[in-house]
Coordinates of N, CA and C in Angstrom, one line a residue:
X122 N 0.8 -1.2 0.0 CA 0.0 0.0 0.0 C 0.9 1.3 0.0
X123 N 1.7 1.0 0.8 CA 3.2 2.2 0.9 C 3.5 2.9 -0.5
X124 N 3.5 1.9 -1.6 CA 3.9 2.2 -2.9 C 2.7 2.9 -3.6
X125 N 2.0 1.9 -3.4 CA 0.7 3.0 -4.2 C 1.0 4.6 -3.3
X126 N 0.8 4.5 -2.4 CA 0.7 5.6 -1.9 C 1.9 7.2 -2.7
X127 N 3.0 6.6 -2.2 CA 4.5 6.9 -3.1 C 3.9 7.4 -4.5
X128 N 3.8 6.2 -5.1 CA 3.4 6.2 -6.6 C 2.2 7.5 -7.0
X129 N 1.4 8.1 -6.1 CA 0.2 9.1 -6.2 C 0.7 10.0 -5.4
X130 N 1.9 10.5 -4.4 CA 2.2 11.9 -4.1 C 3.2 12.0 -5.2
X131 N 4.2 11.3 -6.5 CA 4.8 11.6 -7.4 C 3.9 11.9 -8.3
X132 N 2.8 11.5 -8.5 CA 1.8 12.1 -9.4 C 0.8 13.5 -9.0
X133 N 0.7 13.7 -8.0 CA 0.3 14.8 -7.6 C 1.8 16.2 -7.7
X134 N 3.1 15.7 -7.1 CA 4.2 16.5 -6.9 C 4.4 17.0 -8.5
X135 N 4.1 16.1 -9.4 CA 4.3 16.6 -10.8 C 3.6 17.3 -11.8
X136 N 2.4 17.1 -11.1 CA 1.3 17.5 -12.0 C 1.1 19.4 -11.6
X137 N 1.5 20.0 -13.3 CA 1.7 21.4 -12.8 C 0.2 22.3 -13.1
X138 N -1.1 21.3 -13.2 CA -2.5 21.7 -12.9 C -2.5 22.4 -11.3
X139 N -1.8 21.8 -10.5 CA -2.4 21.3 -9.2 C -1.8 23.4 -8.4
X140 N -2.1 23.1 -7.6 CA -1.1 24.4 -6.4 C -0.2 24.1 -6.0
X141 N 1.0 25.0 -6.4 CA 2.2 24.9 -5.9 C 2.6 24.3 -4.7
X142 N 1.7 24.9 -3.3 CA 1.3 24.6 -2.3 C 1.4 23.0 -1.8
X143 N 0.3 22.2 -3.0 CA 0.0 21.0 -2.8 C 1.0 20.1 -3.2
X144 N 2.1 20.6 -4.6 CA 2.8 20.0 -5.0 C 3.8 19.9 -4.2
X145 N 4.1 20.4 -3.8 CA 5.9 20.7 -2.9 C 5.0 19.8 -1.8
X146 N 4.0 19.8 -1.0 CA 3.9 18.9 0.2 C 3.6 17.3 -0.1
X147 N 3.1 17.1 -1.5 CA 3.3 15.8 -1.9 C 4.7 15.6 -1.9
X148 N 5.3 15.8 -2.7 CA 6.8 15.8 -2.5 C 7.4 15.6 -1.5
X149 N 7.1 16.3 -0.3 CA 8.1 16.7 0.4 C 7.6 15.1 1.8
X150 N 6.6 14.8 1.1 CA 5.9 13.2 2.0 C 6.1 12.2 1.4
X151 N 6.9 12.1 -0.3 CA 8.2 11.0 -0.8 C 8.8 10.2 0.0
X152 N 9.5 10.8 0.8 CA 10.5 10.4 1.3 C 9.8 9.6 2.4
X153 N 9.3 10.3 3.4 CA 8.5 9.7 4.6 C 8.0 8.4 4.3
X154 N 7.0 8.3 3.0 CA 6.5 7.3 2.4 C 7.2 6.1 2.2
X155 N 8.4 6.3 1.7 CA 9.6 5.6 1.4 C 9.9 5.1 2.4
X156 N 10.3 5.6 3.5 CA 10.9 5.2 4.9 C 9.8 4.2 5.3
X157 N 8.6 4.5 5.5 CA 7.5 3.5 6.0 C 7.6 2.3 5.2
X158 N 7.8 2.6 3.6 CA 7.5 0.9 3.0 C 8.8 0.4 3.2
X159 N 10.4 1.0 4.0 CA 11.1 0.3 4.3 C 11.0 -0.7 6.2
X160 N 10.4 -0.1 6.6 CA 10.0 0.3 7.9 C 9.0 -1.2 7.9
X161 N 8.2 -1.6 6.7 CA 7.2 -2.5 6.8 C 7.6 -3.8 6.0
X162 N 9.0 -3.7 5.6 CA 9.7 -5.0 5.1 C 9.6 -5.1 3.7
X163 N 9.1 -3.8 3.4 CA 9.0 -4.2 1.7 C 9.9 -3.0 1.1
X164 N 11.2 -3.7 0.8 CA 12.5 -3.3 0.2 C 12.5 -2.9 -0.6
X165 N 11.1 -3.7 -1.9 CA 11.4 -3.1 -3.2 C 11.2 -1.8 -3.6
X166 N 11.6 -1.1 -4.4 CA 11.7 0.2 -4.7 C 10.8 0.5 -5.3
X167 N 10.2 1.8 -4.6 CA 9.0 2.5 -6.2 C 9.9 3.4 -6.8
X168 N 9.7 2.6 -7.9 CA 10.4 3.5 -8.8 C 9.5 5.0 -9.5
X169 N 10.0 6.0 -10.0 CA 9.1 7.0 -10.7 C 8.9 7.0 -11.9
X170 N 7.9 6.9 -11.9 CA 7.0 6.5 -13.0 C 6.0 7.8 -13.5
X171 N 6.1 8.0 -15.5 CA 5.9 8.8 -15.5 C 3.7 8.8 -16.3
X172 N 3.1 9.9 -15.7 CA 2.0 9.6 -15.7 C 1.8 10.9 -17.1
X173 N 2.2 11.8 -17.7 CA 2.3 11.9 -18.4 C 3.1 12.2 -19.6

């Protein structure tokens, strides 16, 4: 779930529809997200993937 999650603040952080605002705090909860799906034993990497 960690990854999905990851996988949709990279798509929010990139999307330049959205408020600046919103984008930099998706972004800036990457990392956090990351730490958790390491934190929960799942090593594999989300990778960035591009949505458009």
């Amino acid at each position: 779930m960690a990854h999905a999650i990851i996988d949709h603040l990279r798509m929010i952080g990139g999307d330049a529809r959205l408020a600046p605002a919103l984008r930099e705090c998706a972004q800036a909860l990457v990392d956090d997200w990351q730490g958790y799906a390491m934190l929960s034993g799942d090593a594999s990497p989300s990778s960035p993937r591009s949505y458009y």
